[in-house]
Coordinates of C-alpha atoms (C1' of nucleotides) in Angstrom, one line a residue:
Chain A
M1 CA 40.6 -86.3 22.9
D2 CA 38.6 -85.3 19.3
K3 CA 39.2 -83.0 16.7
S4 CA 37.7 -79.9 18.7
E5 CA 39.5 -80.8 22.0
V6 CA 43.3 -81.3 19.5
I7 CA 42.2 -77.4 18.2
Q8 CA 41.6 -75.9 21.7
Q9 CA 45.0 -77.4 22.5
L10 CA 46.9 -76.2 19.6
E11 CA 45.3 -72.9 19.5
D12 CA 46.2 -72.9 23.2
T13 CA 50.3 -73.4 22.5
A14 CA 49.9 -70.8 20.6
T15 CA 48.7 -67.6 22.8
L16 CA 51.4 -69.3 25.1
L17 CA 54.2 -69.4 23.0
A18 CA 53.4 -65.9 21.9
L19 CA 53.6 -65.1 25.3
K20 CA 57.1 -66.6 25.8
E21 CA 60.5 -64.6 25.7
N22 CA 62.5 -65.1 21.6
S23 CA 60.3 -67.0 20.2
S24 CA 59.2 -65.9 16.4
V25 CA 55.2 -64.8 16.3
F26 CA 55.7 -67.9 13.3
E27 CA 55.6 -70.6 15.4
A28 CA 52.9 -69.5 17.4
R29 CA 50.8 -69.2 13.7
A30 CA 52.7 -72.5 12.8
Y31 CA 50.3 -73.5 15.4
E32 CA 47.0 -71.4 14.7
N33 CA 47.4 -72.9 11.0
A34 CA 48.0 -75.9 12.2
A35 CA 44.3 -75.7 14.5
R36 CA 42.7 -73.9 11.1
A37 CA 43.5 -76.9 9.0
L38 CA 42.3 -79.5 12.0
G39 CA 39.0 -77.8 11.4
T40 CA 38.9 -78.1 7.6
L41 CA 39.3 -82.0 7.4
N42 CA 36.6 -84.2 7.3
G43 CA 37.0 -87.6 9.3
D44 CA 37.3 -88.5 12.5
I45 CA 40.2 -87.6 13.9
E46 CA 41.8 -90.5 15.8
Q47 CA 41.6 -92.8 12.3
L48 CA 42.6 -89.5 10.1
V49 CA 45.6 -90.2 13.0
S50 CA 45.5 -94.4 12.7
E51 CA 45.3 -94.3 9.1
G52 CA 48.8 -92.0 8.6
K53 CA 46.4 -89.5 7.4
L54 CA 47.8 -86.5 8.3
K55 CA 50.0 -86.7 6.1
G56 CA 50.9 -83.6 2.9
T57 CA 47.5 -82.0 4.9
P58 CA 48.8 -77.9 4.0
G59 CA 49.9 -76.3 7.3
L60 CA 50.5 -79.7 9.0
G61 CA 54.1 -80.1 9.6
P62 CA 56.6 -83.5 10.5
T63 CA 56.3 -81.6 14.5
L64 CA 52.6 -81.1 14.8
I65 CA 51.8 -84.1 13.2
K66 CA 53.7 -85.8 16.1
R67 CA 52.7 -83.3 18.2
I68 CA 49.1 -84.1 17.4
E69 CA 49.4 -88.0 17.4
E70 CA 50.5 -87.5 20.5
M71 CA 47.2 -86.2 21.4
V72 CA 44.8 -88.5 20.2
T73 CA 46.9 -91.3 21.4
T74 CA 48.0 -90.6 24.6
G75 CA 44.6 -88.1 25.8
R76 CA 47.5 -85.5 26.9
F77 CA 50.3 -83.8 24.9
S78 CA 52.9 -82.4 27.3
F79 CA 54.6 -79.0 25.3
L80 CA 51.5 -77.0 26.5
E81 CA 51.9 -78.7 29.9
E82 CA 55.3 -77.6 29.9
L83 CA 54.3 -74.0 28.3
R84 CA 51.9 -73.7 31.4
A85 CA 53.7 -74.4 34.0
S86 CA 56.4 -72.3 32.8
T87 CA 53.9 -69.1 31.4
P88 CA 53.7 -66.9 34.6
A89 CA 50.0 -66.8 35.5
V90 CA 50.1 -62.5 34.6
K91 CA 51.5 -62.6 31.8
I92 CA 47.7 -64.2 30.3
E93 CA 45.7 -62.2 32.7
M94 CA 47.3 -59.4 31.2
L95 CA 46.1 -60.6 27.4
R96 CA 43.3 -59.5 28.8
I97 CA 43.4 -55.7 29.0
P98 CA 42.6 -53.7 25.6
G99 CA 46.0 -53.2 24.1
M100 CA 48.0 -55.9 25.2
G101 CA 49.7 -58.2 23.1
P102 CA 52.4 -60.5 23.5
K103 CA 54.9 -57.8 23.6
R104 CA 54.3 -55.2 25.6
I105 CA 53.4 -57.7 27.9
N106 CA 57.1 -58.8 28.2
T107 CA 58.5 -55.3 28.6
I108 CA 55.7 -54.8 31.3
Y109 CA 57.4 -57.8 32.8
D110 CA 60.6 -58.3 33.0
Q111 CA 60.9 -54.5 33.2
V112 CA 58.6 -53.2 36.4
H113 CA 57.9 -57.1 37.4
V114 CA 54.7 -57.1 38.3
N115 CA 53.5 -60.6 39.5
S116 CA 49.4 -59.0 39.0
I117 CA 47.3 -56.9 37.7
A118 CA 46.8 -54.8 41.0
E119 CA 51.0 -54.6 40.6
L120 CA 50.7 -53.4 36.6
E121 CA 47.4 -50.7 38.6
Q122 CA 50.0 -49.9 41.2
A123 CA 53.1 -49.8 38.3
C124 CA 51.0 -47.3 36.1
K125 CA 49.7 -44.8 38.5
D126 CA 53.3 -44.4 39.3
N127 CA 54.1 -43.7 36.1
K128 CA 56.8 -46.9 36.0
I129 CA 55.6 -47.9 32.4
A130 CA 54.8 -44.6 30.9
V131 CA 58.7 -44.6 30.9
L132 CA 59.8 -47.5 29.4
P133 CA 60.6 -47.6 25.9
G134 CA 58.5 -47.4 22.8
F135 CA 55.3 -47.2 26.2
G136 CA 54.0 -43.2 26.9
K137 CA 51.7 -41.5 29.6
K138 CA 49.0 -42.6 26.1
T139 CA 49.9 -45.7 26.9
Q140 CA 50.3 -46.2 30.4
D141 CA 46.8 -44.4 30.4
K142 CA 45.3 -46.8 28.3
I143 CA 45.9 -49.7 29.9
L144 CA 44.4 -48.2 33.5
Q145 CA 41.6 -47.0 31.2
G146 CA 42.0 -51.4 30.6
I147 CA 41.8 -51.9 33.8
A148 CA 39.0 -50.8 35.2
F149 CA 37.1 -51.8 32.3
M150 CA 38.6 -55.4 33.7
Q151 CA 37.7 -55.0 37.1
E152 CA 33.7 -53.2 36.1
H153 CA 32.7 -56.7 34.9
A154 CA 35.1 -58.4 36.5
N155 CA 31.9 -59.8 38.7
R156 CA 29.3 -60.5 36.1
F157 CA 28.9 -63.7 33.7
L158 CA 28.0 -64.7 30.1
Y159 CA 24.3 -65.7 29.8
S160 CA 25.7 -68.5 28.5
V161 CA 28.5 -69.7 31.4
G162 CA 25.9 -69.2 34.4
E163 CA 23.2 -71.3 31.8
Q164 CA 25.4 -74.4 31.9
E165 CA 26.2 -74.2 34.8
A166 CA 23.5 -74.2 36.9
E167 CA 21.6 -76.7 33.8
Q168 CA 24.3 -78.9 35.2
I169 CA 22.7 -78.0 39.2
R170 CA 19.2 -78.3 38.3
T171 CA 19.6 -81.9 36.8
A172 CA 21.4 -83.2 39.6
L173 CA 18.6 -81.5 42.0
A174 CA 15.7 -82.2 40.2
K175 CA 16.8 -85.9 41.3
L176 CA 16.1 -86.0 44.7
P177 CA 12.9 -86.9 45.3
Q178 CA 12.2 -84.6 48.4
I179 CA 11.9 -81.9 46.0
V180 CA 8.0 -81.0 44.9
R181 CA 9.7 -77.6 42.2
L182 CA 12.8 -75.8 40.9
Q183 CA 12.8 -73.6 39.5
V184 CA 15.9 -71.4 38.5
A185 CA 15.1 -67.9 38.6
G186 CA 16.8 -64.2 38.9
S187 CA 18.4 -62.3 36.0
L188 CA 19.2 -65.5 34.1
R189 CA 15.6 -67.1 33.8
R190 CA 15.5 -63.2 33.2
R191 CA 17.7 -63.9 30.2
R192 CA 19.9 -60.8 31.1
E193 CA 22.7 -60.6 28.4
T194 CA 24.7 -60.9 31.2
V195 CA 23.9 -62.3 35.0
K196 CA 26.2 -61.9 38.3
D197 CA 25.2 -64.5 41.0
I198 CA 22.5 -67.6 39.8
D199 CA 19.5 -67.7 41.4
M200 CA 17.8 -70.6 42.3
V201 CA 14.4 -72.0 43.6
V202 CA 13.3 -75.4 45.4
S203 CA 9.6 -76.7 47.0
V204 CA 9.6 -78.9 49.4
A205 CA 6.2 -80.4 51.3
D206 CA 4.6 -78.2 53.2
D207 CA 5.3 -80.1 56.0
A208 CA 8.4 -81.1 55.2
G209 CA 11.0 -80.6 58.5
S210 CA 14.4 -79.8 58.7
D211 CA 15.3 -83.0 58.5
V212 CA 14.5 -83.2 54.6
R213 CA 15.9 -79.3 54.1
N214 CA 19.5 -80.1 55.0
A215 CA 19.4 -82.8 53.1
I216 CA 18.5 -80.8 49.6
M217 CA 21.4 -77.9 51.5
D218 CA 24.0 -80.8 52.2
F219 CA 22.8 -82.1 48.5
F220 CA 23.7 -79.1 47.0
T221 CA 26.9 -77.8 48.3
S222 CA 28.5 -80.8 48.2
Q223 CA 28.0 -80.5 44.3
P224 CA 31.4 -81.4 42.6
S225 CA 31.4 -77.7 40.5
V226 CA 31.3 -76.8 44.3
K227 CA 34.0 -74.2 44.9
A228 CA 33.4 -72.8 48.2
I229 CA 30.5 -72.2 50.6
T230 CA 29.7 -68.7 51.8
G231 CA 26.4 -69.6 53.3
K232 CA 24.8 -72.1 54.4
G233 CA 21.4 -72.4 56.7
E234 CA 17.6 -74.1 56.6
T235 CA 16.4 -72.2 53.8
K236 CA 19.3 -70.6 52.1
A237 CA 22.5 -71.5 50.5
S238 CA 25.8 -69.6 49.1
V239 CA 28.8 -71.4 47.1
I240 CA 30.6 -70.4 44.3
L241 CA 31.4 -72.6 42.1
S242 CA 34.5 -73.4 39.8
T243 CA 33.9 -70.5 37.4
G244 CA 34.0 -68.0 40.0
I245 CA 30.4 -67.3 39.2
A246 CA 27.9 -66.8 42.9
M247 CA 24.9 -69.1 42.8
D248 CA 21.8 -68.8 45.5
L249 CA 19.7 -71.6 46.9
R250 CA 16.5 -71.7 48.8
V251 CA 14.3 -73.7 50.1
V252 CA 10.6 -72.7 50.5
G253 CA 7.7 -74.6 51.5
D254 CA 5.5 -75.6 48.5
S255 CA 2.5 -73.0 49.2
Q256 CA 5.0 -70.2 49.8
F257 CA 6.8 -71.5 45.7
P258 CA 5.0 -68.8 44.0
Y259 CA 5.6 -65.6 45.4
T260 CA 9.1 -66.8 46.3
L261 CA 10.0 -67.1 43.1
H262 CA 8.7 -64.5 41.8
H263 CA 10.5 -62.4 44.3
F264 CA 13.0 -63.4 43.3
T265 CA 12.6 -63.5 39.3
G266 CA 12.9 -59.7 39.4
S267 CA 13.7 -57.6 38.7
R268 CA 13.2 -54.7 41.3
E269 CA 12.9 -52.5 38.3
H270 CA 9.6 -54.0 37.7
H271 CA 8.7 -54.9 41.0
I272 CA 8.0 -51.3 42.6
P273 CA 5.4 -50.5 39.5
L274 CA 3.7 -54.3 40.1
R275 CA 4.2 -53.3 44.0
R276 CA 2.4 -50.4 43.0
R277 CA -0.4 -52.1 40.8
A278 CA -1.0 -54.1 44.2
L279 CA -1.3 -51.5 46.9
S280 CA -4.0 -49.2 44.5
L281 CA -5.3 -52.6 45.0
N282 CA -5.6 -52.1 48.4
M283 CA -3.0 -55.1 48.0
T284 CA 0.5 -56.0 49.5
I285 CA 3.3 -58.1 48.0
N286 CA 6.5 -59.5 48.5
D287 CA 8.6 -63.1 48.7
Y288 CA 6.6 -64.6 52.0
G289 CA 2.9 -63.8 49.2
L290 CA 0.6 -61.4 48.2
F291 CA -1.8 -60.1 50.6
K292 CA -4.6 -58.7 50.7
V293 CA -5.4 -55.9 52.9
E294 CA -8.1 -55.4 54.9
S295 CA -9.2 -52.3 57.5
G296 CA -5.5 -52.9 58.8
K297 CA -5.1 -56.7 59.0
E298 CA -3.9 -58.6 55.3
E299 CA -5.2 -62.1 54.9
L300 CA -2.8 -64.4 52.5
V301 CA -4.3 -64.0 48.9
P302 CA -3.8 -68.3 47.3
C303 CA -1.7 -68.0 44.0
K304 CA -0.9 -71.7 42.7
D305 CA 2.0 -70.3 40.3
E306 CA 2.8 -66.8 39.0
K307 CA 0.4 -66.6 37.1
D308 CA -2.4 -66.6 39.7
I309 CA -0.5 -63.4 40.9
Y310 CA -0.3 -61.7 38.1
A311 CA -3.8 -62.6 37.7
A312 CA -5.3 -61.7 40.7
L313 CA -3.3 -57.8 40.6
G314 CA -5.9 -58.1 37.6
M315 CA -2.9 -58.7 35.0
E316 CA -1.6 -61.2 31.6
Y317 CA 0.8 -63.5 32.7
I318 CA 4.1 -62.0 32.5
E319 CA 6.9 -63.7 30.3
P320 CA 10.3 -63.4 33.1
E321 CA 12.1 -62.1 29.7
L322 CA 9.8 -59.6 30.0
R323 CA 10.8 -58.3 33.9
E324 CA 12.2 -55.2 33.6
D325 CA 10.3 -51.9 33.8
T326 CA 10.2 -51.6 29.7
G327 CA 5.2 -50.7 29.2
E328 CA 5.1 -54.7 30.4
I329 CA 2.8 -53.5 33.7
E330 CA 0.8 -51.6 31.3
A331 CA 0.7 -53.3 28.6
A332 CA -0.9 -57.2 31.2
I333 CA -2.7 -54.2 32.7
H334 CA -4.5 -54.1 28.7
K335 CA -3.6 -57.4 28.6
Q336 CA -1.7 -56.7 25.4
L337 CA 1.7 -58.3 25.8
P338 CA 2.8 -60.1 22.9
V339 CA 3.4 -63.8 22.3
L340 CA 7.1 -63.6 22.2
V341 CA 8.6 -66.0 19.4
Q342 CA 9.9 -69.4 20.5
E343 CA 12.3 -71.5 19.4
S344 CA 10.4 -73.4 17.5
D345 CA 8.9 -71.1 15.9
L346 CA 12.8 -70.4 13.7
R347 CA 12.6 -72.5 10.3
G348 CA 16.0 -71.7 9.1
V349 CA 18.9 -70.2 9.7
I350 CA 20.7 -66.6 8.6
H351 CA 24.3 -65.7 9.2
A352 CA 26.6 -68.8 9.4
H353 CA 30.5 -70.3 8.1
T354 CA 32.0 -72.5 6.1
T355 CA 35.8 -73.6 5.2
W356 CA 35.5 -70.8 2.4
S357 CA 37.0 -69.1 5.3
D358 CA 37.5 -68.6 8.5
G359 CA 35.2 -71.5 9.4
K360 CA 35.8 -75.4 11.0
N361 CA 33.4 -76.9 9.3
S362 CA 32.8 -77.7 5.8
L363 CA 29.3 -76.6 3.6
R364 CA 27.8 -80.2 3.8
E365 CA 28.8 -80.8 7.6
M366 CA 27.0 -77.4 8.1
A367 CA 23.9 -77.7 5.6
E368 CA 23.2 -81.5 7.1
A369 CA 23.7 -80.0 11.0
C370 CA 21.0 -78.2 10.5
M371 CA 19.2 -80.2 8.6
A372 CA 19.5 -82.7 11.4
R373 CA 17.7 -79.8 13.1
G374 CA 14.8 -79.2 11.2
F375 CA 15.9 -76.4 10.4
S376 CA 14.6 -75.6 5.9
Y377 CA 17.5 -73.5 4.7
V378 CA 21.5 -72.1 6.3
G379 CA 22.3 -69.0 4.8
I380 CA 26.6 -68.8 4.3
T381 CA 27.7 -65.8 4.7
D382 CA 31.1 -66.7 4.5
H383 CA 34.0 -63.5 4.9
S384 CA 35.0 -60.7 2.0
K385 CA 38.4 -60.4 0.5
I386 CA 40.2 -57.4 2.6
A387 CA 38.5 -59.6 6.0
A388 CA 42.2 -61.5 4.7
Y389 CA 42.3 -62.7 9.1
A390 CA 39.9 -64.3 8.4
G391 CA 40.8 -65.9 5.0
G392 CA 38.0 -63.3 3.4
L393 CA 36.7 -64.1 0.0
S394 CA 38.1 -63.4 -3.2
E395 CA 35.2 -63.1 -5.8
D396 CA 36.7 -65.8 -8.1
D397 CA 36.2 -67.8 -5.0
L398 CA 32.9 -67.2 -3.6
R399 CA 31.9 -67.6 -7.7
R400 CA 33.1 -71.1 -6.9
Q401 CA 32.2 -71.6 -3.7
G402 CA 28.1 -70.7 -5.9
E403 CA 29.1 -73.7 -7.1
E404 CA 29.5 -75.6 -4.0
I405 CA 26.4 -73.7 -3.3
D406 CA 24.7 -75.3 -6.6
R407 CA 25.9 -79.2 -6.2
L408 CA 24.7 -79.7 -2.8
N409 CA 21.6 -78.0 -4.0
E410 CA 21.0 -80.1 -6.7
E411 CA 22.0 -83.3 -4.0
F412 CA 19.2 -81.9 -1.4
A413 CA 16.6 -80.6 -3.3
G414 CA 12.9 -80.3 -2.6
R415 CA 14.5 -81.5 1.3
F416 CA 16.7 -77.8 1.7
R417 CA 18.4 -75.3 0.4
I418 CA 21.4 -73.7 0.6
L419 CA 20.9 -70.2 0.9
K420 CA 24.6 -68.3 -1.2
G421 CA 25.1 -65.2 1.1
T422 CA 28.4 -63.5 2.4
E423 CA 29.4 -61.6 5.5
C424 CA 30.7 -59.1 3.4
D425 CA 32.8 -56.3 5.0
I426 CA 31.8 -52.5 5.1
L427 CA 34.7 -49.7 4.1
R428 CA 36.1 -46.8 5.4
D429 CA 34.0 -44.3 3.8
G430 CA 30.4 -47.1 3.6
S431 CA 31.6 -49.1 0.8
L432 CA 31.2 -52.4 0.3
D433 CA 34.3 -54.8 -0.2
F434 CA 32.4 -56.6 -3.3
S435 CA 31.2 -55.4 -6.4
D436 CA 27.7 -55.3 -8.0
E437 CA 27.8 -57.3 -9.9
A438 CA 29.9 -60.1 -7.3
L439 CA 27.2 -58.8 -4.4
A440 CA 24.1 -59.0 -7.3
S441 CA 24.8 -63.1 -8.3
L442 CA 23.9 -63.3 -4.9
D443 CA 20.1 -64.5 -2.6
F444 CA 21.4 -62.3 0.2
V445 CA 23.7 -59.6 1.7
I446 CA 25.1 -59.0 5.4
A447 CA 27.3 -56.5 5.6
S448 CA 29.8 -56.2 9.0
I449 CA 32.0 -53.8 10.1
H450 CA 35.4 -55.7 11.3
S451 CA 37.7 -52.6 11.1
I452 CA 38.1 -48.9 12.5
F453 CA 35.8 -49.2 15.0
N454 CA 36.5 -44.8 16.7
L455 CA 35.5 -43.1 14.0
P456 CA 34.1 -40.1 14.8
P457 CA 30.5 -40.9 16.2
A458 CA 29.1 -39.2 13.5
E459 CA 31.7 -39.8 10.5
Q460 CA 31.1 -43.6 11.9
T461 CA 26.9 -43.7 12.4
Q462 CA 27.8 -41.9 8.1
R463 CA 29.1 -45.2 7.7
M464 CA 26.6 -47.4 8.5
I465 CA 24.1 -45.5 7.4
R466 CA 25.1 -45.3 3.2
A467 CA 25.7 -49.6 3.8
I468 CA 22.5 -49.4 4.8
S469 CA 21.1 -48.0 2.2
N470 CA 22.9 -50.1 -0.8
P471 CA 20.9 -51.9 -2.5
Y472 CA 22.2 -54.8 -1.8
V473 CA 22.7 -54.9 1.3
D474 CA 20.0 -56.9 2.8
I475 CA 20.6 -57.4 6.4
I476 CA 23.2 -55.2 9.2
G477 CA 25.8 -58.2 10.5
H478 CA 26.8 -57.7 14.4
P479 CA 25.3 -54.2 14.5
T480 CA 26.9 -52.6 17.8
G481 CA 30.2 -54.6 17.2
R482 CA 30.3 -54.3 21.3
I483 CA 32.1 -58.0 22.7
L484 CA 30.2 -58.9 26.2
L485 CA 32.5 -58.3 29.4
G486 CA 35.1 -57.0 26.6
R487 CA 34.8 -54.4 24.7
E488 CA 32.5 -51.8 24.7
G489 CA 30.1 -51.2 20.6
Y490 CA 31.6 -49.0 17.2
T491 CA 30.8 -45.2 18.6
L492 CA 27.3 -44.1 16.5
D493 CA 24.5 -43.5 17.4
M494 CA 22.3 -47.0 16.8
E495 CA 19.0 -44.8 16.6
A496 CA 19.4 -43.1 13.7
V497 CA 20.8 -46.3 12.3
I498 CA 17.5 -48.1 13.1
E499 CA 15.5 -45.6 11.3
A500 CA 17.8 -45.9 8.3
A501 CA 17.2 -49.3 8.0
A502 CA 13.8 -49.2 9.0
K503 CA 13.6 -46.2 5.7
H504 CA 15.4 -48.6 3.5
G505 CA 13.7 -51.5 4.4
T506 CA 17.5 -53.4 5.4
C507 CA 17.1 -55.7 8.3
I508 CA 19.3 -55.7 11.6
E509 CA 20.4 -58.7 12.7
I510 CA 20.2 -60.2 16.5
N511 CA 23.9 -61.7 15.9
A512 CA 23.2 -64.8 18.5
N513 CA 26.7 -66.2 19.8
P514 CA 26.8 -65.9 23.3
L515 CA 29.7 -63.0 23.6
R516 CA 27.7 -61.2 21.5
L517 CA 23.6 -60.5 22.0
D518 CA 24.2 -57.2 19.2
L519 CA 21.3 -55.7 18.2
D520 CA 20.5 -55.6 22.3
W521 CA 16.9 -55.4 23.1
R522 CA 17.3 -52.1 24.4
H523 CA 16.1 -51.9 20.9
L524 CA 15.0 -54.1 20.0
H525 CA 10.9 -53.1 20.6
R526 CA 12.8 -49.7 18.4
A527 CA 13.1 -51.8 15.6
R528 CA 9.7 -53.7 16.0
D529 CA 7.7 -51.1 15.7
L530 CA 9.2 -49.0 12.7
G531 CA 7.9 -52.4 11.3
M532 CA 11.3 -54.0 11.0
K533 CA 12.2 -58.2 9.9
I534 CA 14.8 -59.3 12.5
P535 CA 16.9 -62.3 11.9
I536 CA 19.2 -64.4 14.1
G537 CA 21.6 -65.6 13.5
P538 CA 24.3 -67.3 15.3
D539 CA 27.0 -66.2 13.3
A540 CA 28.0 -69.7 13.9
H541 CA 31.9 -70.6 13.3
N542 CA 31.3 -74.4 13.8
L543 CA 29.2 -77.0 14.6
A544 CA 28.4 -76.6 17.8
G545 CA 27.7 -73.0 17.2
L546 CA 25.0 -73.5 15.8
D547 CA 23.3 -74.6 19.0
D548 CA 24.0 -70.5 19.8
M549 CA 20.6 -69.7 18.0
R550 CA 18.5 -69.9 21.6
Y551 CA 20.7 -67.8 22.3
G552 CA 19.1 -65.2 19.7
I553 CA 15.7 -66.4 20.8
G554 CA 16.2 -65.0 24.6
V555 CA 17.5 -61.8 23.0
A556 CA 14.5 -61.2 20.5
R557 CA 11.8 -62.3 23.5
K558 CA 13.8 -59.8 25.8
G559 CA 12.8 -57.2 22.3
W560 CA 9.7 -58.4 23.1
L561 CA 9.8 -60.2 19.3
R562 CA 6.7 -61.9 17.9
A563 CA 7.1 -65.0 15.6
S564 CA 6.3 -62.7 12.9
D565 CA 8.8 -59.7 13.9
V566 CA 12.1 -62.4 13.5
L567 CA 12.7 -62.9 9.3
N568 CA 14.0 -66.2 9.8
T569 CA 10.3 -67.8 10.5
L570 CA 9.6 -67.7 7.1
E571 CA 9.6 -71.0 5.0
T572 CA 12.4 -70.9 2.8
E573 CA 9.9 -69.5 -0.4
P574 CA 8.0 -66.4 1.3
L575 CA 12.4 -65.5 2.4
L576 CA 14.2 -65.5 -1.0
Q577 CA 11.3 -62.9 -1.8
F578 CA 11.5 -61.4 0.7
F579 CA 15.0 -60.2 -0.4
H580 CA 14.3 -60.3 -3.9
S581 CA 11.6 -58.4 -3.4
R582 CA 12.7 -55.2 -1.8
R583 CA 16.3 -55.5 -3.9
S584 CA 13.2 -55.4 -6.8
Q585 CA 11.7 -52.1 -5.0
K586 CA 14.6 -50.9 -3.8
K587 CA 17.1 -50.4 -7.3
Chain B
dG1 C1' 57.5 -74.2 12.9
dC2 C1' 55.8 -75.0 7.5
dC3 C1' 56.7 -74.3 3.0
dG4 C1' 58.7 -73.4 -1.3
dT5 C1' 62.1 -74.0 -3.4
dT6 C1' 66.4 -69.4 -6.9
dT7 C1' 67.3 -77.2 -3.0
dT8 C1' 68.9 -74.9 2.6
dC9 C1' 67.5 -70.7 4.5
dG10 C1' 64.5 -66.1 4.0
dG11 C1' 59.4 -64.9 4.0
dC12 C1' 55.3 -66.4 6.6
dC13 C1' 47.3 -64.0 4.7
dC14 C1' 46.6 -57.9 5.3
dG15 C1' 45.4 -53.8 5.8
dA16 C1' 44.1 -49.7 9.6
dC17 C1' 45.4 -47.9 13.6
dT18 C1' 47.1 -45.9 17.5
dG19 C1' 51.0 -44.0 20.4
dT20 C1' 55.1 -43.6 19.9
dT21 C1' 58.3 -42.4 17.2
dT22 C1' 61.1 -38.7 13.4
dT23 C1' 60.0 -44.2 10.5
dC24 C1' 58.3 -47.7 13.3
dA25 C1' 56.1 -51.4 15.9
dG26 C1' 52.8 -52.9 18.7
dT27 C1' 48.2 -54.3 18.2
dC28 C1' 43.0 -56.0 16.2
dG29 C1' 40.5 -57.8 13.5

DNA sequence: GCCGTTTTCGGCCCGACTGTTTTCAGTCG
């Protein structure tokens, strides 16, 4: 068991301990602390255990050291297994309802004996929750709202989840020699932030028989991640995968592939004006082909790929990410589509955490991982002092972190640069959590809201705009604060926020964490048109988090951004110049 | 479960909200 797995098991233990009756919240917290402590330790966990080096680490006492040793040496963790066996599944499910924590869950479970979310919903409707001690009508209503939110999003999945599932199957299918072409379609190909299901299209030789098609379907439906088969024929098979996500596979002859792929890539909204365009040219398009209609007879327009389809319609090729009917048809007709930014355009990372606050890896580890990924710089942005839950830095910490950065930069000179930054909390009134002196000592400043989410919209908007107009603030972090499938964003007027940011020359980031993807692509158009430079930030809390950058690229592409619109396509010196010049302009 | 000692058990990053209370418990980040 490697370090990240051990940390995960410790965190799971903390969750289950919190749900356990009569358990101390501090015991649960001890497991959280231990997970964090382990995260800050450098080196291979097996070696640390075998050499007895865990002893003396703050947060790891005799019990936890013994438990970590068990995990590392046996690959199992009996304490967690027992906890899992003794915790009703419904309690864990209830944790996902906003506003429900261990105390309320246990009260409800003990006194109303609910065994499912459905039973909890009924109990609320029967007014059985409001009468419990410490509960009331409003809490009951809030639980109902939370359940409704959960159900509304229950059949959707994060893009990242769909992507991983699809990639696994795509890799497996790609090994079949009978398959000529193979492509993910649907909302996943369009890089929507959440997806309902996975669509995949494969082609076989036009003269391939039933046996070839059936063999592919047999192979597909017998994949290890397939949990249930809901339909299976020669041209289409439908399954449910282990994560619960549904998947359709379609098999077509290779000459039909472009039309089918295009059809199942969508979106429906994109296809409506596209069909209108086809009709205006006496053509018609469906999943079987593009046809020229003359005197009532249809004649296929041969297309070897999607580019040919758009070309036949007198249009530039439209990238899948843009197929949402937000002006792409018109732009393609007039050959005005942007060249979209790509992952390879990125030169560095802006927005990453380290063990100085709630990150799992050290400054050095984060910097070296960025170097290994070919980046020229990383902007380190640990939390500010009020974010105590995340180990926020005091101004003195910030200064000492700066000294460590100076030392590392000396070592990396000429190869790589660590930029001094912060993710500074925006306080209730829109002021910042660090003094101007502290902020002035940094290369750049990200300001984010992490508390007081539901001020009245006008007040929340003013709070954000005040932060935007602060001369030291370069970037607003995760501007809506939404958690995909989990929580709505802050109550603020995003249009007004974007305009204020553009006016003050303040950037708004695309937070590339797959749970956030915030700023939303629907707002990017506007920001770009106002001339804003958009940083793509992974908000990385560990090394793996650095790879989330690609999700941010997906959002940027959906928002029509070119490489020149993205801040961190700049090399180190121009970027520092950008921060420097805008700061002196604003003051 | 860990820590720091006022060495043997009480406190445990913190600030703010909401909804329940009528001074506070629970949740969140």
